[in-house]
Short mmCIF file of C-alpha atoms and ligand atoms in Angstrom, two decimals:
data_model
loop_
_atom_site.label_atom_id
_atom_site.label_comp_id
_atom_site.label_asym_id
_atom_site.label_seq_id
_atom_site.Cartn_x
_atom_site.Cartn_y
_atom_site.Cartn_z
CA MET W 10 -47.82 -22.79 -26.71
CA ASP W 11 -46.22 -19.38 -26.99
CA LYS W 12 -42.92 -19.78 -28.80
CA THR W 13 -41.77 -16.17 -28.36
CA PRO W 14 -38.28 -16.23 -26.87
CA TRP W 15 -38.24 -14.86 -23.32
CA TYR W 16 -35.96 -11.93 -24.13
CA MET W 17 -38.40 -10.48 -26.68
CA ASN W 18 -40.44 -9.09 -23.86
CA ALA W 19 -38.37 -9.12 -20.72
CA TYR W 20 -37.62 -6.73 -17.89
CA PHE W 21 -33.91 -6.37 -17.32
CA TYR W 22 -32.52 -4.86 -14.13
CA GLN W 23 -29.05 -3.42 -14.13
CA ILE W 24 -27.03 -4.05 -10.97
CA TYR W 25 -23.91 -2.12 -10.25
CA PRO W 26 -22.50 -4.70 -7.85
CA ARG W 27 -20.26 -2.44 -5.79
CA SER W 28 -23.19 -0.32 -4.61
CA PHE W 29 -26.14 -2.68 -4.51
CA MET W 30 -25.89 -4.60 -1.23
CA ASP W 31 -23.09 -5.51 1.13
CA GLY W 32 -23.69 -8.99 2.53
CA ASN W 33 -20.55 -9.43 4.66
CA GLY W 34 -20.31 -6.04 6.34
CA ASP W 35 -17.04 -4.88 4.78
CA GLY W 36 -18.56 -1.81 3.17
CA TYR W 37 -18.36 -3.19 -0.36
CA GLY W 38 -21.30 -4.58 -2.34
CA ASP W 39 -21.05 -8.30 -3.04
CA PHE W 40 -22.65 -11.48 -4.39
CA VAL W 41 -24.06 -12.46 -1.01
CA GLY W 42 -25.74 -9.06 -0.75
CA ILE W 43 -27.30 -9.34 -4.19
CA THR W 44 -28.51 -12.85 -3.34
CA GLN W 45 -30.31 -11.42 -0.30
CA LYS W 46 -32.21 -9.00 -2.50
CA LEU W 47 -33.55 -11.38 -5.12
CA ASP W 48 -37.01 -11.48 -3.55
CA TYR W 49 -37.17 -7.71 -4.01
CA LEU W 50 -36.21 -7.96 -7.68
CA LYS W 51 -38.73 -10.72 -8.21
CA SER W 52 -41.43 -8.58 -6.61
CA LEU W 53 -40.62 -5.85 -9.11
CA GLY W 54 -41.34 -8.26 -11.93
CA ILE W 55 -37.77 -8.51 -13.15
CA ASP W 56 -37.02 -11.29 -15.62
CA CYS W 57 -33.29 -10.94 -15.98
CA ILE W 58 -30.52 -9.32 -13.99
CA TRP W 59 -27.64 -7.71 -15.82
CA ILE W 60 -24.73 -7.73 -13.40
CA GLN W 61 -21.97 -5.27 -14.28
CA PRO W 62 -18.31 -6.34 -14.29
CA ILE W 63 -17.32 -8.57 -11.41
CA TYR W 64 -13.88 -9.55 -12.71
CA PRO W 65 -10.64 -8.83 -10.84
CA SER W 66 -9.81 -5.27 -11.70
CA PRO W 67 -7.83 -2.25 -10.51
CA MET W 68 -11.25 -0.53 -10.85
CA PHE W 69 -9.89 2.37 -12.78
CA ASP W 70 -13.01 2.20 -14.93
CA ASP W 71 -15.18 0.46 -12.35
CA GLY W 72 -14.39 -3.04 -13.49
CA TYR W 73 -14.42 -2.36 -17.23
CA ASP W 74 -10.63 -2.66 -16.87
CA ILE W 75 -10.26 -6.41 -16.36
CA SER W 76 -7.06 -7.96 -15.07
CA ASP W 77 -8.29 -11.56 -15.14
CA PHE W 78 -11.11 -12.65 -17.45
CA VAL W 79 -11.85 -15.93 -15.72
CA ASN W 80 -12.13 -14.93 -12.10
CA VAL W 81 -14.13 -12.72 -9.80
CA ASP W 82 -12.77 -9.81 -7.83
CA PRO W 83 -12.46 -10.90 -4.19
CA ARG W 84 -14.16 -7.70 -3.13
CA PHE W 85 -17.40 -9.14 -4.57
CA GLY W 86 -16.86 -12.55 -2.98
CA THR W 87 -15.70 -15.93 -4.18
CA LEU W 88 -16.40 -17.80 -7.37
CA GLU W 89 -18.45 -20.17 -5.24
CA GLU W 90 -20.58 -17.28 -4.00
CA TYR W 91 -21.06 -16.08 -7.55
CA HIS W 92 -22.15 -19.58 -8.45
CA GLN W 93 -24.61 -19.54 -5.55
CA LEU W 94 -25.97 -16.22 -6.73
CA ILE W 95 -26.54 -17.62 -10.22
CA ASP W 96 -28.33 -20.64 -8.77
CA ALA W 97 -30.45 -18.46 -6.53
CA VAL W 98 -31.41 -16.22 -9.46
CA HIS W 99 -32.57 -19.29 -11.33
CA ALA W 100 -34.41 -20.62 -8.29
CA HIS W 101 -36.32 -17.33 -8.31
CA GLY W 102 -37.35 -17.97 -11.90
CA MET W 103 -35.13 -15.17 -13.19
CA LYS W 104 -32.11 -15.09 -15.46
CA ILE W 105 -28.75 -13.42 -15.21
CA ILE W 106 -26.44 -11.97 -17.82
CA MET W 107 -23.04 -10.42 -17.17
CA ASP W 108 -20.76 -7.95 -18.87
CA LEU W 109 -18.37 -9.34 -21.44
CA VAL W 110 -15.67 -6.76 -22.06
CA MET W 111 -13.94 -7.90 -25.23
CA ASN W 112 -12.43 -4.77 -26.67
CA HIS W 113 -9.83 -4.17 -23.99
CA CYS W 114 -8.37 -5.34 -20.72
CA SER W 115 -6.60 -3.63 -17.84
CA SER W 116 -3.04 -2.45 -18.31
CA GLU W 117 -2.38 -4.60 -15.25
CA HIS W 118 -3.53 -7.76 -17.01
CA PRO W 119 -0.63 -10.26 -17.22
CA TRP W 120 -1.02 -10.24 -21.02
CA PHE W 121 -0.25 -6.55 -21.19
CA GLN W 122 2.49 -6.75 -18.60
CA ALA W 123 4.21 -9.50 -20.59
CA ALA W 124 3.63 -7.66 -23.85
CA ARG W 125 5.20 -4.40 -22.80
CA LYS W 126 8.26 -6.02 -21.30
CA ASP W 127 9.25 -8.17 -24.27
CA ARG W 128 8.84 -7.55 -27.98
CA ASN W 129 9.29 -11.25 -28.59
CA SER W 130 6.65 -12.34 -26.13
CA LYS W 131 3.65 -13.90 -27.85
CA TYR W 132 1.52 -11.46 -25.88
CA ARG W 133 3.07 -8.50 -27.69
CA ASP W 134 0.72 -9.22 -30.54
CA TYR W 135 -2.28 -9.35 -28.22
CA PHE W 136 -2.28 -5.55 -28.36
CA VAL W 137 -2.06 -2.85 -31.01
CA TRP W 138 1.34 -1.13 -31.11
CA SER W 139 2.84 1.61 -33.20
CA ASP W 140 6.04 3.64 -33.37
CA THR W 141 4.02 6.72 -34.06
CA ASP W 142 0.84 8.19 -32.63
CA GLN W 143 -0.13 9.48 -36.06
CA LYS W 144 -1.85 6.29 -37.18
CA TYR W 145 -5.63 5.83 -37.41
CA LEU W 146 -6.17 9.54 -36.97
CA GLU W 147 -9.67 9.30 -38.45
CA THR W 148 -10.78 7.49 -35.29
CA ARG W 149 -12.75 9.65 -32.87
CA ILE W 150 -12.04 9.96 -29.17
CA ILE W 151 -14.73 8.66 -26.83
CA PHE W 152 -13.65 9.97 -23.41
CA THR W 153 -13.36 13.53 -24.70
CA ASP W 154 -12.99 15.10 -21.26
CA THR W 155 -9.74 13.33 -20.44
CA GLN W 156 -8.18 11.89 -23.60
CA LYS W 157 -6.36 13.76 -26.34
CA SER W 158 -5.36 10.67 -28.34
CA ASN W 159 -6.26 7.01 -28.73
CA TRP W 160 -2.54 6.25 -28.45
CA ALA W 161 -0.55 6.13 -25.22
CA TRP W 162 3.22 5.94 -24.97
CA ASP W 163 4.52 3.01 -22.98
CA GLU W 164 7.96 3.65 -21.56
CA VAL W 165 8.73 -0.02 -20.96
CA ALA W 166 7.59 -1.15 -24.39
CA GLY W 167 9.16 1.77 -26.18
CA GLN W 168 6.08 2.05 -28.39
CA TYR W 169 2.63 3.55 -28.44
CA TYR W 170 -0.36 1.30 -27.76
CA TRP W 171 -3.95 1.76 -28.91
CA HIS W 172 -6.80 2.40 -26.46
CA ARG W 173 -10.35 3.60 -27.22
CA PHE W 174 -11.09 4.32 -23.57
CA TYR W 175 -8.71 5.15 -20.70
CA PRO W 176 -4.98 4.45 -21.21
CA GLN W 177 -5.40 1.96 -18.37
CA GLN W 178 -7.51 -0.06 -20.85
CA PRO W 179 -5.29 -1.15 -23.76
CA ASP W 180 -7.30 -2.46 -26.72
CA LEU W 181 -6.88 -6.12 -27.57
CA ASN W 182 -5.75 -7.00 -31.08
CA PHE W 183 -8.56 -8.99 -32.64
CA ASP W 184 -6.49 -9.57 -35.77
CA ASN W 185 -4.61 -12.07 -33.69
CA PRO W 186 -6.47 -15.42 -33.88
CA GLU W 187 -5.23 -16.26 -30.39
CA VAL W 188 -7.03 -13.25 -28.96
CA GLN W 189 -10.22 -14.34 -30.67
CA GLU W 190 -9.86 -17.86 -29.28
CA ALA W 191 -9.08 -16.52 -25.82
CA MET W 192 -12.26 -14.45 -25.84
CA LEU W 193 -14.38 -17.37 -27.02
CA ASN W 194 -12.96 -19.36 -24.13
CA VAL W 195 -13.83 -16.58 -21.71
CA MET W 196 -17.43 -16.90 -22.91
CA ARG W 197 -17.35 -20.66 -22.39
CA HIS W 198 -15.90 -20.22 -18.92
CA TRP W 199 -18.84 -18.13 -17.69
CA MET W 200 -21.50 -19.98 -19.63
CA ASP W 201 -20.26 -23.17 -17.97
CA LEU W 202 -20.84 -21.54 -14.61
CA GLY W 203 -24.50 -21.21 -15.54
CA ILE W 204 -25.15 -17.65 -16.67
CA ASP W 205 -27.72 -16.94 -19.36
CA GLY W 206 -25.77 -14.67 -21.65
CA PHE W 207 -23.77 -11.48 -21.94
CA ARG W 208 -24.12 -7.78 -22.32
CA ALA W 209 -21.25 -7.29 -24.74
CA ASP W 210 -19.43 -4.06 -23.99
CA ALA W 211 -18.09 -1.65 -26.61
CA VAL W 212 -18.35 -4.05 -29.52
CA PRO W 213 -18.00 -1.59 -32.41
CA TYR W 214 -14.30 -1.07 -31.75
CA LEU W 215 -12.73 -4.52 -32.01
CA PHE W 216 -10.71 -4.04 -35.21
CA GLU W 217 -8.56 -1.26 -36.65
CA ARG W 218 -7.84 -0.51 -40.31
CA ASP W 219 -5.88 2.30 -41.97
CA GLY W 220 -7.92 5.18 -43.26
CA MET W 221 -11.08 4.10 -41.45
CA GLU W 222 -13.07 5.52 -38.57
CA ASN W 223 -12.55 2.11 -37.00
CA GLU W 224 -16.07 1.50 -35.83
CA ASN W 225 -18.46 -1.22 -37.01
CA LEU W 226 -15.93 -2.77 -39.41
CA PRO W 227 -16.96 -5.92 -41.35
CA GLU W 228 -14.25 -7.91 -39.51
CA THR W 229 -15.98 -7.02 -36.24
CA HIS W 230 -19.28 -8.45 -37.43
CA GLU W 231 -17.54 -11.56 -38.64
CA PHE W 232 -16.05 -12.19 -35.22
CA LEU W 233 -19.29 -11.39 -33.40
CA LYS W 234 -21.08 -13.95 -35.55
CA ARG W 235 -18.56 -16.49 -34.35
CA CYS W 236 -19.46 -15.59 -30.77
CA ARG W 237 -23.13 -16.12 -31.51
CA LYS W 238 -22.47 -19.39 -33.27
CA LEU W 239 -20.61 -20.63 -30.23
CA MET W 240 -23.52 -19.66 -28.00
CA ASP W 241 -26.12 -21.28 -30.27
CA GLU W 242 -24.16 -24.48 -30.68
CA GLU W 243 -22.80 -24.97 -27.20
CA TYR W 244 -25.30 -23.07 -25.02
CA PRO W 245 -28.60 -22.93 -26.92
CA GLY W 246 -30.97 -20.32 -25.60
CA ALA W 247 -28.27 -17.99 -24.30
CA VAL W 248 -28.52 -14.31 -25.26
CA LEU W 249 -26.16 -11.63 -26.44
CA LEU W 250 -27.00 -7.99 -25.82
CA CYS W 251 -25.11 -5.49 -27.91
CA GLU W 252 -23.74 -2.25 -26.53
CA ALA W 253 -23.17 -0.15 -29.63
CA ASN W 254 -23.81 3.51 -29.04
CA MET W 255 -24.67 4.18 -32.66
CA TRP W 256 -27.47 5.34 -34.94
CA PRO W 257 -30.21 2.74 -35.55
CA LYS W 258 -29.04 2.07 -39.10
CA GLU W 259 -25.54 1.37 -37.75
CA VAL W 260 -26.84 -0.91 -35.01
CA ARG W 261 -29.03 -2.77 -37.48
CA PRO W 262 -26.09 -4.88 -38.84
CA TYR W 263 -25.42 -6.16 -35.31
CA PHE W 264 -28.67 -8.10 -35.59
CA ALA W 265 -27.51 -9.35 -39.01
CA ASP W 266 -29.88 -12.06 -40.25
CA GLY W 267 -30.82 -12.88 -36.70
CA ASP W 268 -27.47 -14.62 -36.30
CA GLU W 269 -25.39 -12.02 -34.46
CA PHE W 270 -27.02 -10.31 -31.45
CA GLN W 271 -30.55 -11.03 -30.28
CA LEU W 272 -30.68 -7.76 -28.34
CA GLY W 273 -29.31 -4.28 -28.90
CA PHE W 274 -29.65 -1.08 -26.88
CA HIS W 275 -31.55 1.66 -28.66
CA PHE W 276 -29.20 4.49 -27.72
CA PRO W 277 -30.66 7.37 -29.78
CA LEU W 278 -34.15 6.83 -28.39
CA MET W 279 -33.10 7.53 -24.80
CA PRO W 280 -32.04 11.20 -25.06
CA ARG W 281 -35.11 11.85 -27.21
CA ILE W 282 -37.37 10.74 -24.39
CA PHE W 283 -35.82 13.50 -22.29
CA MET W 284 -35.84 15.95 -25.20
CA SER W 285 -39.55 15.32 -25.78
CA LEU W 286 -40.32 15.93 -22.12
CA GLY W 287 -38.12 19.04 -21.99
CA LYS W 288 -39.33 20.58 -25.24
CA GLN W 289 -42.91 19.44 -24.61
CA ASN W 290 -42.86 18.15 -28.14
CA ALA W 291 -42.19 14.55 -29.18
CA GLU W 292 -41.11 15.35 -32.74
CA SER W 293 -37.54 14.07 -32.41
CA LEU W 294 -38.65 10.85 -30.76
CA VAL W 295 -41.21 10.06 -33.43
CA LYS W 296 -38.63 10.80 -36.10
CA ILE W 297 -35.96 8.49 -34.66
CA LEU W 298 -38.44 5.64 -34.28
CA LYS W 299 -39.69 6.15 -37.82
CA ASP W 300 -36.04 6.07 -38.96
CA THR W 301 -35.37 2.85 -37.07
CA PRO W 302 -35.12 -0.06 -39.50
CA ASP W 303 -36.99 -3.29 -38.96
CA ILE W 304 -35.01 -6.01 -37.25
CA PRO W 305 -35.25 -9.80 -37.66
CA GLU W 306 -38.15 -11.51 -35.93
CA ASN W 307 -36.01 -13.17 -33.30
CA CYS W 308 -34.36 -9.87 -32.31
CA GLN W 309 -35.37 -7.08 -30.00
CA TRP W 310 -34.33 -3.56 -28.99
CA CYS W 311 -33.52 -2.82 -25.39
CA THR W 312 -34.96 0.47 -24.21
CA PHE W 313 -33.75 2.35 -21.15
CA LEU W 314 -34.05 5.68 -19.39
CA ARG W 315 -30.76 5.84 -17.52
CA ASN W 316 -27.74 3.67 -16.85
CA HIS W 317 -24.41 3.78 -15.03
CA ASP W 318 -22.79 6.05 -17.62
CA GLU W 319 -23.45 9.66 -18.47
CA LEU W 320 -26.74 10.25 -20.28
CA THR W 321 -25.03 10.07 -23.62
CA LEU W 322 -25.64 12.77 -26.19
CA GLU W 323 -23.51 11.23 -28.89
CA MET W 324 -26.53 10.31 -30.94
CA VAL W 325 -28.10 13.78 -31.21
CA THR W 326 -27.26 16.75 -33.42
CA GLU W 327 -24.86 19.42 -32.17
CA GLU W 328 -27.79 21.81 -31.80
CA ASP W 329 -29.82 19.32 -29.77
CA ARG W 330 -26.79 18.51 -27.64
CA GLN W 331 -26.42 22.18 -26.72
CA TRP W 332 -30.12 22.34 -26.00
CA MET W 333 -29.97 19.25 -23.77
CA TRP W 334 -26.94 20.56 -21.90
CA ASN W 335 -28.53 23.95 -21.33
CA PHE W 336 -31.80 22.46 -20.22
CA TYR W 337 -30.73 19.41 -18.21
CA ALA W 338 -27.17 20.28 -17.19
CA PRO W 339 -27.03 24.00 -16.51
CA ASP W 340 -24.14 23.49 -14.06
CA PRO W 341 -21.00 22.49 -16.02
CA GLU W 342 -20.26 19.98 -13.25
CA MET W 343 -23.27 18.02 -14.47
CA ARG W 344 -21.65 17.43 -17.86
CA LYS W 345 -19.37 14.55 -18.69
CA ASN W 346 -17.78 13.78 -22.03
CA LEU W 347 -20.63 14.19 -24.53
CA GLY W 348 -23.28 13.67 -21.92
CA ILE W 349 -24.91 14.44 -18.59
CA ARG W 350 -23.95 12.68 -15.38
CA ARG W 351 -27.26 12.87 -13.54
CA ARG W 352 -29.92 10.42 -12.51
CA LEU W 353 -33.47 10.11 -13.75
CA TRP W 354 -35.35 11.83 -10.94
CA PRO W 355 -33.15 14.93 -10.56
CA LEU W 356 -33.24 15.31 -14.35
CA LEU W 357 -37.02 15.36 -14.26
CA ASP W 358 -37.27 17.81 -11.33
CA ASN W 359 -38.12 15.01 -8.91
CA ASP W 360 -41.61 15.27 -10.37
CA PRO W 361 -43.49 11.94 -10.20
CA LYS W 362 -45.74 12.99 -13.09
CA LYS W 363 -42.82 13.56 -15.42
CA VAL W 364 -41.09 10.38 -14.29
CA ALA W 365 -44.27 8.35 -14.73
CA LEU W 366 -44.62 9.82 -18.20
CA ALA W 367 -41.03 8.84 -19.03
CA TYR W 368 -41.78 5.29 -17.86
CA SER W 369 -45.01 5.31 -19.83
CA MET W 370 -43.04 6.14 -22.96
CA MET W 371 -40.52 3.40 -22.36
CA LEU W 372 -43.09 0.80 -21.35
CA THR W 373 -45.49 1.38 -24.22
CA MET W 374 -42.88 1.38 -26.96
CA PRO W 375 -41.61 -1.80 -28.57
CA GLY W 376 -38.55 -3.24 -26.86
CA SER W 377 -37.38 -4.96 -23.71
CA PRO W 378 -36.88 -2.32 -21.01
CA VAL W 379 -33.73 -2.19 -18.90
CA PHE W 380 -34.14 -0.60 -15.45
CA TYR W 381 -31.25 1.01 -13.63
CA TYR W 382 -31.02 0.15 -9.93
CA GLY W 383 -32.39 2.84 -7.66
CA ASP W 384 -34.44 4.65 -10.29
CA GLU W 385 -37.50 2.70 -9.18
CA ILE W 386 -37.41 4.43 -5.79
CA GLY W 387 -36.42 7.89 -7.01
CA MET W 388 -32.77 7.95 -6.03
CA GLY W 389 -30.76 11.11 -6.64
CA ASP W 390 -27.18 11.70 -7.67
CA ASP W 391 -24.08 13.40 -6.30
CA ILE W 392 -22.36 15.42 -9.00
CA ARG W 393 -19.44 16.21 -6.72
CA LEU W 394 -18.20 12.63 -7.09
CA TYR W 395 -15.50 11.74 -9.57
CA ASP W 396 -16.25 10.72 -13.16
CA ARG W 397 -19.61 8.84 -13.35
CA ASN W 398 -19.61 7.85 -9.67
CA GLY W 399 -22.33 10.37 -8.91
CA VAL W 400 -24.92 8.06 -10.47
CA ARG W 401 -23.44 4.95 -8.86
CA THR W 402 -24.06 5.66 -5.19
CA LEU W 403 -25.27 3.13 -2.62
CA MET W 404 -28.69 1.58 -3.10
CA GLN W 405 -31.02 2.98 -0.45
CA TRP W 406 -32.78 0.07 1.24
CA ASP W 407 -34.02 1.68 4.44
CA ASP W 408 -33.42 4.60 6.77
CA THR W 409 -30.79 2.94 8.94
CA LYS W 410 -27.02 3.44 8.76
CA ASN W 411 -25.69 3.62 5.17
CA GLY W 412 -29.26 3.35 3.92
CA GLY W 413 -29.28 -0.31 4.96
CA PHE W 414 -26.60 -1.07 2.37
CA SER W 415 -23.95 -2.06 4.89
CA THR W 416 -23.27 -2.26 8.59
CA ALA W 417 -19.68 -1.11 8.06
CA ASP W 418 -18.44 2.25 9.30
CA LYS W 419 -16.76 2.97 5.99
CA THR W 420 -18.35 2.16 2.66
CA CYS W 421 -16.91 1.99 -0.86
CA MET W 422 -19.14 4.82 -2.02
CA PRO W 423 -20.97 7.51 -0.11
CA VAL W 424 -24.66 7.14 0.51
CA ILE W 425 -26.80 10.07 -0.57
CA ASP W 426 -27.85 11.97 2.51
CA ASP W 427 -29.40 15.21 1.39
CA PRO W 428 -32.84 16.45 2.49
CA VAL W 429 -34.55 15.57 -0.79
CA TYR W 430 -32.92 12.40 -2.11
CA GLY W 431 -31.21 11.15 1.07
CA TYR W 432 -31.68 7.61 2.29
CA LYS W 433 -33.84 8.74 5.21
CA GLN W 434 -36.42 10.10 2.78
CA VAL W 435 -35.92 7.84 -0.23
CA ASN W 436 -35.63 4.12 0.45
CA VAL W 437 -37.20 0.80 -0.43
CA ALA W 438 -38.56 -0.02 3.03
CA SER W 439 -40.59 3.15 3.41
CA GLN W 440 -42.03 2.80 -0.10
CA GLU W 441 -42.93 -0.88 -0.03
CA GLY W 442 -46.12 -0.47 1.98
CA ASP W 443 -47.21 2.86 0.54
CA PRO W 444 -49.52 2.38 -2.46
CA ASN W 445 -48.69 5.87 -3.69
CA SER W 446 -44.93 5.54 -3.48
CA HIS W 447 -42.61 5.90 -6.45
CA LEU W 448 -41.78 2.22 -6.14
CA ASN W 449 -45.38 1.09 -6.30
CA MET W 450 -46.24 3.55 -9.05
CA ILE W 451 -43.47 2.13 -11.24
CA ARG W 452 -44.18 -1.45 -10.21
CA SER W 453 -47.80 -1.01 -11.15
CA LEU W 454 -46.97 0.44 -14.59
CA MET W 455 -44.60 -2.46 -15.14
CA SER W 456 -47.18 -5.07 -14.28
CA THR W 457 -49.86 -3.38 -16.36
CA ARG W 458 -47.62 -3.52 -19.41
CA LYS W 459 -46.78 -7.16 -18.78
CA ALA W 460 -50.46 -8.04 -18.68
CA SER W 461 -51.08 -6.52 -22.11
CA ASP W 462 -50.26 -8.66 -25.10
CA ALA W 463 -50.37 -5.59 -27.35
CA LEU W 464 -47.93 -3.59 -25.24
CA CYS W 465 -45.60 -6.55 -24.95
CA ARG W 466 -45.42 -7.49 -28.57
CA GLY W 467 -47.95 -5.64 -30.66
CA LYS W 468 -47.07 -3.67 -33.77
CA LEU W 469 -46.86 0.09 -33.38
CA LYS W 470 -49.07 2.31 -35.50
CA TRP W 471 -48.47 6.05 -35.31
CA LEU W 472 -51.32 8.46 -34.68
CA VAL W 473 -49.10 11.53 -34.98
CA ASP W 474 -46.66 13.07 -37.40
CA GLY W 475 -45.00 16.37 -38.23
CA GLU W 476 -43.12 18.99 -36.31
CA ASN W 477 -45.36 19.81 -33.42
CA ILE W 478 -46.29 16.77 -31.36
CA PRO W 479 -47.60 17.80 -27.93
CA VAL W 480 -49.43 14.48 -27.54
CA LEU W 481 -47.39 11.41 -28.30
CA ALA W 482 -49.99 8.95 -29.56
CA TYR W 483 -49.90 5.52 -31.11
CA ILE W 484 -51.69 2.20 -31.20
CA ARG W 485 -50.07 -1.06 -30.14
CA GLU W 486 -51.87 -4.00 -31.63
CA SER W 487 -51.33 -7.74 -31.48
CA GLU W 488 -53.50 -10.63 -32.55
CA TYR W 489 -55.45 -10.62 -29.28
CA ASP W 490 -55.13 -7.12 -27.93
CA LYS W 491 -55.17 -3.46 -28.95
CA VAL W 492 -54.14 -0.47 -26.85
CA TRP W 493 -54.35 3.23 -27.70
CA VAL W 494 -51.55 5.16 -26.02
CA LEU W 495 -51.96 8.91 -25.51
CA GLN W 496 -49.28 10.85 -23.67
CA ASN W 497 -49.39 14.55 -23.00
CA MET W 498 -45.84 15.89 -23.15
CA THR W 499 -46.85 19.37 -22.07
CA ASP W 500 -47.66 21.39 -18.98
CA ASN W 501 -51.10 22.22 -20.39
CA GLU W 502 -54.23 20.20 -20.83
CA GLN W 503 -54.41 18.84 -24.38
CA SER W 504 -57.22 17.32 -26.29
CA PHE W 505 -56.79 14.55 -28.81
CA THR W 506 -59.31 13.10 -31.23
CA LEU W 507 -59.43 9.37 -31.84
CA ASP W 508 -61.36 7.47 -34.43
CA LEU W 509 -62.85 4.65 -32.37
CA GLN W 510 -65.51 2.03 -32.87
CA GLU W 511 -68.63 2.37 -30.77
CA GLY W 512 -68.21 0.97 -27.32
CA THR W 513 -66.70 1.66 -23.94
CA TYR W 514 -62.98 2.18 -23.51
CA TYR W 515 -61.05 2.18 -20.25
CA ASP W 516 -57.61 3.13 -19.07
CA LEU W 517 -55.44 0.15 -18.18
CA ASN W 518 -53.80 2.01 -15.30
CA HIS W 519 -57.04 3.45 -13.90
CA PRO W 520 -59.84 1.14 -15.04
CA GLU W 521 -62.44 3.40 -13.42
CA PHE W 522 -61.75 5.92 -16.20
CA GLU W 523 -64.08 5.18 -19.09
CA ILE W 524 -65.02 6.91 -22.31
CA GLN W 525 -67.47 6.16 -25.06
CA GLY W 526 -66.01 5.57 -28.50
CA SER W 527 -67.14 7.26 -31.73
CA SER W 528 -65.46 8.20 -34.99
CA LYS W 529 -64.54 11.50 -33.34
CA THR W 530 -63.83 10.71 -29.73
CA GLU W 531 -62.36 13.78 -28.13
CA ILE W 532 -60.21 13.00 -25.13
CA LYS W 533 -58.87 15.59 -22.75
CA ILE W 534 -55.51 14.73 -21.26
CA ALA W 535 -54.33 16.51 -18.13
CA PRO W 536 -50.82 18.05 -18.12
CA ARG W 537 -48.03 15.43 -18.18
CA SER W 538 -50.58 12.60 -18.05
CA PHE W 539 -51.23 9.58 -20.17
CA TYR W 540 -53.83 6.99 -21.06
CA TRP W 541 -53.37 3.40 -22.14
CA LEU W 542 -56.86 2.70 -23.50
CA ARG W 543 -58.48 -0.60 -24.34
CA LYS W 544 -61.99 -1.42 -25.53
CA LYS W 545 -64.20 -3.23 -23.05
CA ASN W 546 -65.49 -6.59 -24.19
C1 LIG Z 27 -19.11 1.10 -21.87
C2 LIG Z 27 -19.43 1.02 -20.42
O1 LIG Z 27 -20.81 1.20 -20.24
C3 LIG Z 27 -18.63 2.11 -19.73
O2 LIG Z 27 -18.99 2.23 -18.38
C4 LIG Z 27 -17.17 1.82 -19.90
O3 LIG Z 27 -16.41 2.91 -19.38
C5 LIG Z 27 -16.80 1.63 -21.37
N1 LIG Z 27 -17.74 0.81 -22.08
C6 LIG Z 27 -15.43 0.99 -21.51
O4 LIG Z 27 -15.50 -0.38 -21.19
#
């Protein structure tokens, strides 16, 4: 029997609950709505849903500002309905993980309210205070567009408090053992409800030390290992997915000896997929993957094309950042912090060939892919909306009112209604039955990958190197399967020479395409096209 843990080769689907589906007609996405759409997710081949924060929250940072760690926000429904959703996910043979936001809470959380009002309250020490804002100055600012300092003055407290994100999100003080215990209990609370694990938000920032950059500190890893130990001992089989927007060698310690996180996002890979497509040269992508250290056998990278945040450019050089901004965000409105607040399809000119190529890259590289809701149907964005809301608009289910998201007259977010990306043109219902739709194109690529042992878990062997890489080519090989992947990054036809054994080879996505192998097999690849080749038996 195959003993590979499920998460080593899983499809994750990221649901932004506010915008996914409104089940009770109040204009706000909810648990009942998501439950109604599980058949759809199953039909896409999804293994695990990642549901973004559903905790009570003032929603200053869309739920990443939590005011109660052990409840659900009534706008999403009741705890009972959440429970029913979890059960229904399992009944569909899928799993569900949720956000665990450890680093901070909302300034409206009772802990913070008690802390600011009374220096002698035990909650004072749940947060990081200072009489001066000149401490920890080596620590960078993350929300560069809006924040000048990681300290905010609190009038009531008469002190500054530490926050790595918005001032409405005071950092918790992980030096306080009570905070650590409280967070472990939060994990137990949700695991007891039946979820399958967590996507752990912003984990590099848990501790602060003088004279340090205050990211990835050893104390942080120590605490995260405790979290994992709890999961292994009390909830065996549960997973932890690490959100650390860092270089691969900095993320590597989060896998530790296989006893910290099982999964970690590969942040630097993502912008390099876009850079390779934009520059028509995959050099930077090959380099970052070659620079990516090996991880323990029970661990896996999570790959992704887009998510609910800006397309982050933190993990590229200053020169590449300028290039990316000029190329993909010519309008300053498209930029956000150190990134680009646009969706996949508008970024790639709404060109199915380029999007398919981007998916080909993600699906043929090692890792468990994470899909962002709406990208599978080609949804657009609305850069006029505040902060990152432009990439968080309503899921477009059909061409009826509000794109089928809700029957309400007023919805929590606008639905996209422009002539190109609007819900009348771009929606699930119209694409379901059309074999050539975006949805079915992506679904088909997804199922082709899943059917290939080599693409799922084979080793990667590079067929390219150097500075000019117009064709991104590699072999994926497992014990039972071998696939040659050739991807033309450019707008011109390219030819690539493979050293193949004699025999017939076919393309997994278009089996009617066949070539004869020889030690010098020359293959012509049409502009922005790709082959996933396998030898015929
Ligand atoms: C990362 C999340 O992805 C982002 O949306 C959020 O603003 C920050 N963490 C703070 O929690």
